[in-house]
Short mmCIF file of C-alpha atoms in Angstrom, two decimals:
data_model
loop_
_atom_site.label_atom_id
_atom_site.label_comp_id
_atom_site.label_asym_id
_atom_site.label_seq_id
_atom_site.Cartn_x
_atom_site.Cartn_y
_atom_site.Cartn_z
CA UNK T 1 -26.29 -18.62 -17.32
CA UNK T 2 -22.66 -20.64 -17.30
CA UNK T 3 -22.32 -19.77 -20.83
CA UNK T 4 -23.36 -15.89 -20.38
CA UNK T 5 -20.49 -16.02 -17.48
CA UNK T 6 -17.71 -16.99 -19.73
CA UNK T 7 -18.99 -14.68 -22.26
CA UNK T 8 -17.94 -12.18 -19.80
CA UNK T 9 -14.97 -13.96 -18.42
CA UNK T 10 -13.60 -14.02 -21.95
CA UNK T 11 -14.11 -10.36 -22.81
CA UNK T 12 -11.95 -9.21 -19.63
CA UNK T 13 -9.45 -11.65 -20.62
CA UNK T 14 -9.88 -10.31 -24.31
CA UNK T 15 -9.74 -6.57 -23.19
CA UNK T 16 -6.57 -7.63 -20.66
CA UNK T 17 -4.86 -8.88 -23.89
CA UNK T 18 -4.68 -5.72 -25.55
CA UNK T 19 -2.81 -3.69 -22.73
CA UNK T 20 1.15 -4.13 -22.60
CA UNK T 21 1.68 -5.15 -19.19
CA UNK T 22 -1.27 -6.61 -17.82
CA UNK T 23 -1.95 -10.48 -18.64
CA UNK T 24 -4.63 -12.21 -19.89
CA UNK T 25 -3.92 -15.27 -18.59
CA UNK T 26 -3.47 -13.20 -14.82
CA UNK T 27 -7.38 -12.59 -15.46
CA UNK T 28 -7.90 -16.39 -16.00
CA UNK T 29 -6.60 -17.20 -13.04
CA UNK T 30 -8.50 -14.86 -11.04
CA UNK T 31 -11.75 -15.48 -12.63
CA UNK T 32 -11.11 -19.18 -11.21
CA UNK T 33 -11.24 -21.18 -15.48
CA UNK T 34 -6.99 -21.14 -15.93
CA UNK T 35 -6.93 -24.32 -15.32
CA UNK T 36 -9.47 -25.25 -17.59
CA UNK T 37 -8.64 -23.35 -20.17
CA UNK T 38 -5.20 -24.84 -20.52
CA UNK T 39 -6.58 -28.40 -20.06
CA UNK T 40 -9.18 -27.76 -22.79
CA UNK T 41 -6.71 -26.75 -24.94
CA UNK T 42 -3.82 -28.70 -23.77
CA UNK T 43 -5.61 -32.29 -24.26
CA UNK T 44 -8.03 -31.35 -26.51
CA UNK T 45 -6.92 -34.32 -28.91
CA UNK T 46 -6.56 -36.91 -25.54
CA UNK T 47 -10.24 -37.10 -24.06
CA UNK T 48 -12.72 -38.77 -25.12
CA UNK T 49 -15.81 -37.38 -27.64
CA UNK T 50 -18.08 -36.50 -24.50
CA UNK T 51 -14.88 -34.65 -23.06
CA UNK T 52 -13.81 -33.16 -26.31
CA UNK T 53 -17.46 -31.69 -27.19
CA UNK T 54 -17.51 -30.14 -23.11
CA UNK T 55 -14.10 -28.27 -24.63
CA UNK T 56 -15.15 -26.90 -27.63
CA UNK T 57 -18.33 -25.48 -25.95
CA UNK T 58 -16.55 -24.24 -23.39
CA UNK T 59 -13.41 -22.62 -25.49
CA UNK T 60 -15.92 -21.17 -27.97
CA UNK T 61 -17.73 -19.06 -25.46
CA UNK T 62 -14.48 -18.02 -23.90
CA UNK T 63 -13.24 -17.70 -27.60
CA UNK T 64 -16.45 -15.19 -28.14
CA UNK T 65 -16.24 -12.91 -25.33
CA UNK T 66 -12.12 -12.50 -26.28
CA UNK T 67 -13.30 -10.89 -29.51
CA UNK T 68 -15.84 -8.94 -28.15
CA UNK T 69 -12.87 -7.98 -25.33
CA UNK T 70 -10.42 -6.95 -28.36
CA UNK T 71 -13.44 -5.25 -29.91
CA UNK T 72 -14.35 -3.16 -28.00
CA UNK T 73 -11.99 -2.36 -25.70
CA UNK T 74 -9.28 -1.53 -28.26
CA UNK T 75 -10.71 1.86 -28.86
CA UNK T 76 -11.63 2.18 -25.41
CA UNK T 77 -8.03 1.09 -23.85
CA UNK T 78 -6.29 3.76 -26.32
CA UNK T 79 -8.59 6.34 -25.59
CA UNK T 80 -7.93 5.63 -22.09
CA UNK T 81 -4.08 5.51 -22.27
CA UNK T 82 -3.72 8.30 -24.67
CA UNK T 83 -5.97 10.94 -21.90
CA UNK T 84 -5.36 8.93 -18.63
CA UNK T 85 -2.50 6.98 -18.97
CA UNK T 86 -1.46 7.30 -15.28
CA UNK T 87 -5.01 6.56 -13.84
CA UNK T 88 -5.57 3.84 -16.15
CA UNK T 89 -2.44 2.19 -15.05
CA UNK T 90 -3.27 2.29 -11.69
CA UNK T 91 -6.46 0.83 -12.44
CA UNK T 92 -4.98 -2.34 -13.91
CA UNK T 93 -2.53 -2.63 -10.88
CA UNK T 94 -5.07 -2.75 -9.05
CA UNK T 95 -6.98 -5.55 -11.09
CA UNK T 96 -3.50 -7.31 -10.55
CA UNK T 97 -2.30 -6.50 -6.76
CA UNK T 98 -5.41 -8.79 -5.15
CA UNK T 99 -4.16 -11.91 -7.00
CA UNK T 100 -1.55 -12.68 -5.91
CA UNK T 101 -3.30 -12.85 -2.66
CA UNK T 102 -6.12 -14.82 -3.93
CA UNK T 103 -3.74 -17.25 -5.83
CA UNK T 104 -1.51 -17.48 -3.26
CA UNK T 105 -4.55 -18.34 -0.48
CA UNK T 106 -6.76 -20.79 -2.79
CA UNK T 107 -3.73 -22.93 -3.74
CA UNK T 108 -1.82 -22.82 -0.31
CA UNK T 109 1.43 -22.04 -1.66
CA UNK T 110 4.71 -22.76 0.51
CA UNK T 111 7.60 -20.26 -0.25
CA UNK T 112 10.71 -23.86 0.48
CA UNK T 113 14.29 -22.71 -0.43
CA UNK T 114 14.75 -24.35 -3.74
CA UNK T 115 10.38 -22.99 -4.34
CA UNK T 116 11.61 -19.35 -3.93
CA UNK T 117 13.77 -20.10 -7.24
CA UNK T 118 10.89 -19.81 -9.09
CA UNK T 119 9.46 -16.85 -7.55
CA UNK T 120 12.31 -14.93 -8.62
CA UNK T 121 13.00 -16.79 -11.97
CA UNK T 122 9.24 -15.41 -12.96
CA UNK T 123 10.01 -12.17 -11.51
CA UNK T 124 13.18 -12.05 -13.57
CA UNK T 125 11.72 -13.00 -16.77
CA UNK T 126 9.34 -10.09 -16.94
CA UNK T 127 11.58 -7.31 -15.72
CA UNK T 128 13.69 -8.80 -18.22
CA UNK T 129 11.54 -7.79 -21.04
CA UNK T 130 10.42 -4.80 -19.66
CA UNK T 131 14.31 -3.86 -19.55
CA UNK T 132 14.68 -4.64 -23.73
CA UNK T 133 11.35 -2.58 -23.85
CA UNK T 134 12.71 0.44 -23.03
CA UNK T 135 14.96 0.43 -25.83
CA UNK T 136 12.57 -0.59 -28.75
CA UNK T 137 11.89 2.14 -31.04
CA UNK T 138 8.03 1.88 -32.33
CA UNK T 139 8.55 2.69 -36.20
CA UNK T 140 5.09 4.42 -37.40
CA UNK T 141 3.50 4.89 -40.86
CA UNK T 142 1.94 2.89 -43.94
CA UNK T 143 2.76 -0.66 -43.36
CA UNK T 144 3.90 -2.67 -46.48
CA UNK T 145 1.83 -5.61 -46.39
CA UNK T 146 4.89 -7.85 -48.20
CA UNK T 147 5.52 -11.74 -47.76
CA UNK T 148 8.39 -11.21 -45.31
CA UNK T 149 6.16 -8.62 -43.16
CA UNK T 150 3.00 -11.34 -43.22
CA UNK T 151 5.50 -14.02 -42.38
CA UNK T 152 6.99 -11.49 -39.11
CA UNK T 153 3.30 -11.19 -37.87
CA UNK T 154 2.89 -15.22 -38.24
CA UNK T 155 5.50 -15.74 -35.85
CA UNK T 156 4.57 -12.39 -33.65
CA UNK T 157 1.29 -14.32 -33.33
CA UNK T 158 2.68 -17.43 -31.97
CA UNK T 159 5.09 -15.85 -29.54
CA UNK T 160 2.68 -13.48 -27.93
CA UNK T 161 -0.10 -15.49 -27.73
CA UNK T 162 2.25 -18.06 -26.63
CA UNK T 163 2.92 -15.82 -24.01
CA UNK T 164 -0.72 -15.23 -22.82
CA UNK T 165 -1.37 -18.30 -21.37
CA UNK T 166 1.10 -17.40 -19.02
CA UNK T 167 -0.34 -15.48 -16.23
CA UNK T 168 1.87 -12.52 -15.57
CA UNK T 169 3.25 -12.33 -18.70
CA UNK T 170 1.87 -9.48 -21.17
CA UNK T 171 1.49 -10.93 -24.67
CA UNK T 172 0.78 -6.98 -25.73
CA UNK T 173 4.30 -5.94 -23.62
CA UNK T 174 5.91 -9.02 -26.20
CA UNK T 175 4.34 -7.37 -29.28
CA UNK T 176 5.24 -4.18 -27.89
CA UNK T 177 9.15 -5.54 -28.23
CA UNK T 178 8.92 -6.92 -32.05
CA UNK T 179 7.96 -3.45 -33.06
CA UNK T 180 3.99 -4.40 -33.59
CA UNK T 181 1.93 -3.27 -30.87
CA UNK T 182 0.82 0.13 -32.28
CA UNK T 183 0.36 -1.45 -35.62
CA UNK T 184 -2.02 -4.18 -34.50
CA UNK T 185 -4.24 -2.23 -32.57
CA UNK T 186 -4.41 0.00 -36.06
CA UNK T 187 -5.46 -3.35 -38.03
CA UNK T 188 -8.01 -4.00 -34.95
CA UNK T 189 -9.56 -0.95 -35.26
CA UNK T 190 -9.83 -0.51 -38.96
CA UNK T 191 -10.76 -4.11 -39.43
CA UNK T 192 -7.85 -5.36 -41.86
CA UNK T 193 -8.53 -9.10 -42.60
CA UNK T 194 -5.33 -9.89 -43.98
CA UNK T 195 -2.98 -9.16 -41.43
CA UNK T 196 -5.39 -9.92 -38.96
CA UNK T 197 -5.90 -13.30 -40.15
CA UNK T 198 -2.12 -13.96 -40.22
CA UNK T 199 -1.73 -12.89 -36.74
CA UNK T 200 -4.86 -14.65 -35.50
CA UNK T 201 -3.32 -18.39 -37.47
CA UNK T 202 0.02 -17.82 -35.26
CA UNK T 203 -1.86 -17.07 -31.93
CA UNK T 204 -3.89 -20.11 -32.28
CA UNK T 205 -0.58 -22.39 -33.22
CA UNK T 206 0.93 -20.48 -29.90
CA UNK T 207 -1.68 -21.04 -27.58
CA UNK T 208 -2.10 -24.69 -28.44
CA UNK T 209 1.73 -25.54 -28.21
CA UNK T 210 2.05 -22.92 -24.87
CA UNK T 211 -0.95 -24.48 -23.05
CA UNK T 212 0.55 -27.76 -23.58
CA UNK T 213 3.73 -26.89 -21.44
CA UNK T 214 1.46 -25.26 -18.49
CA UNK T 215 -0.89 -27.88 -18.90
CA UNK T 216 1.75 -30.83 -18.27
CA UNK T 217 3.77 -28.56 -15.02
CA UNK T 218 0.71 -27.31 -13.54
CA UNK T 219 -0.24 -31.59 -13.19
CA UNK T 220 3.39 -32.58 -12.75
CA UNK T 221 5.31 -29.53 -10.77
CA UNK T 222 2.45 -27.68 -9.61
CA UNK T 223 3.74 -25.75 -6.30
CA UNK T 224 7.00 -24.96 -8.46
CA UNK T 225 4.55 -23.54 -11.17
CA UNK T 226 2.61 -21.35 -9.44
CA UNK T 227 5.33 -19.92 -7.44
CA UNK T 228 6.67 -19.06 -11.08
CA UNK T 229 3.58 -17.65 -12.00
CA UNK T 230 3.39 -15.17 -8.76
CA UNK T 231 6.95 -14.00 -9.85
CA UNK T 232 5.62 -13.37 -13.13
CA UNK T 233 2.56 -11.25 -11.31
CA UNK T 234 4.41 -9.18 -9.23
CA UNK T 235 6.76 -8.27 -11.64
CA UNK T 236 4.02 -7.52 -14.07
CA UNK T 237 3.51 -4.54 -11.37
CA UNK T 238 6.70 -3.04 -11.74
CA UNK T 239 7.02 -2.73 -15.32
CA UNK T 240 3.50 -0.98 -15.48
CA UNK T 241 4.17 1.56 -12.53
CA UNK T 242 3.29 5.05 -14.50
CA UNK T 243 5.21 7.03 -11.33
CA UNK T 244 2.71 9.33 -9.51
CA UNK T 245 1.42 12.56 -10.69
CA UNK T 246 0.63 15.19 -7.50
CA UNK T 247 -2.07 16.93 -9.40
CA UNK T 248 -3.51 13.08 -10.50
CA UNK T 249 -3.00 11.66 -7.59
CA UNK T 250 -6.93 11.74 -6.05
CA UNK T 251 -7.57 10.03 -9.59
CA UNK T 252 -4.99 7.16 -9.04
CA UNK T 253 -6.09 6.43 -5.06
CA UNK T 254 -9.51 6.27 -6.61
CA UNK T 255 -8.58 3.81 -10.04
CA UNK T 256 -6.16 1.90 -7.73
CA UNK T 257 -8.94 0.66 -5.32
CA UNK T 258 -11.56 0.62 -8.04
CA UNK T 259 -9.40 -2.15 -9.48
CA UNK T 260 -9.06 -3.84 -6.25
CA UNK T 261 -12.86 -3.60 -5.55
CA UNK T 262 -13.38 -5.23 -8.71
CA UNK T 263 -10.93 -8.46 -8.49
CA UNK T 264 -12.54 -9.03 -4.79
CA UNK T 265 -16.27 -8.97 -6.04
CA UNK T 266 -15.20 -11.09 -8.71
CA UNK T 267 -12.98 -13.79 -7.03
#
């Protein structure tokens, strides 16, 4: 049944992936396998064979229910945010409001003068890029699939997944800045290997060189870490504040709780 669990696990964190905004790697830590996800990945190459084979089962089954995520939910997420944006925005805040709490409680956090830094270091890194956000222009149309444009989605791959293993921090909201949000959810849905597969080569190279870094301060600086990783949560729930409808507003009480019923069942 462990396996059938991070089946699951994995397709939340898949279908988180997809929406600017919300974090993947916020769902990992809620769902209680952040930590060893970025260990598995992190010293994958530094255990021994019994270790290493516990990693790979592990990472594939997490790796599995991520595709199904993208699959699935990538028509569901834009059908969502194209007839209930607001609700559906509401929903995920609500995913993301109880963990902070549940983070904050399960690893007994201390908010020190020189800690709070990285509260609002985190916090200011995501507002940040929500700030540049609002002034990137999505460009829409055929795509030429070129050298230079294959090489762009190589490194678009590394940043944002980069980005994912850091809880609070939207690798979608990052794509969303280089221009290529829109247009990878199009090669998702219509199944274009190419681009796809040049994308999926630069996530993998991000991930492994990201989870490295979280993997080494969550062992070394971890009070400092998570503190930065709250900052990057909270934030997270300013930049994907729709505003409130009057007419839509039953709808968003209902999505908002919904959300938080959800994160408290699971944690």
């Amino acid at each position: 049944m462990e396996y059938i669990k991070n089946i699951l696990k994995g397709s939340a964190i898949g279908a988180a992936n997809i929406i600017p905004g919300v974090s993947g790697g916020t769902l990992a830590f809620v769902l209680g396998i952040y930590d060893k996800l970025t260990e598995a990945i992190g010293e994958f190459f530094e255990v021994d064979n019994k270790k290493r084979i516990e990693f790979i089962k592990f990472l594939i089954q997490i790796g599995i229910g991520v595709i199904i995520g993208i699959l699935i939910f990538s028509k569901i997420i834009e059908y969502m945010y194209n007839n209930y944006n607001e609700a559906t925005n509401f929903f995920f805040i609500g995913l993301i409001i109880p963990s902070v709490f549940f983070i904050s409680k399960k690893e007994k956090v201390r908010i020190k003068s020189i800690n709070f830094l990285f509260l609002v270091l985190g916090m200011l890194i995501v507002i940040g890029l929500g700030y540049f956000n609002g002034f990137q222009r999505i460009e829409s149309g055929i795509i030429n699939m070129s050298t230079v444009y294959l090489i762009k989605l190589f490194f678009c791959g590394i940043i944002a997944a980069g980005t994912m293993v850091m809880p609070g921090v939207s690798g979608s909201l990052i794509l969303l800045l280089l221009g290529e949000y829109h247009n990878v959810i199009g090669f998702v849905n219509n199944l274009n290997i190419l681009p796809l597969s040049v994308i999926g080569i630069g996530a993998i190279l991000g991930i492994v060189i990201f989870a490295r870094i979280i993997d080494f301060l969550l062992k070394t600086h971890r009070e400092q870490t998570i503190l930065f990783i709250i900052g990057l949560i909270l934030a997270s729930i300013i930049e994907i504040y729709p505003g409130i409808t009057f007419s839509m507003l039953i709808l968003d009480i209902i999505s908002i709780i919904l959300g938080m019923f959800i994160v408290y069942k699971i944690s």
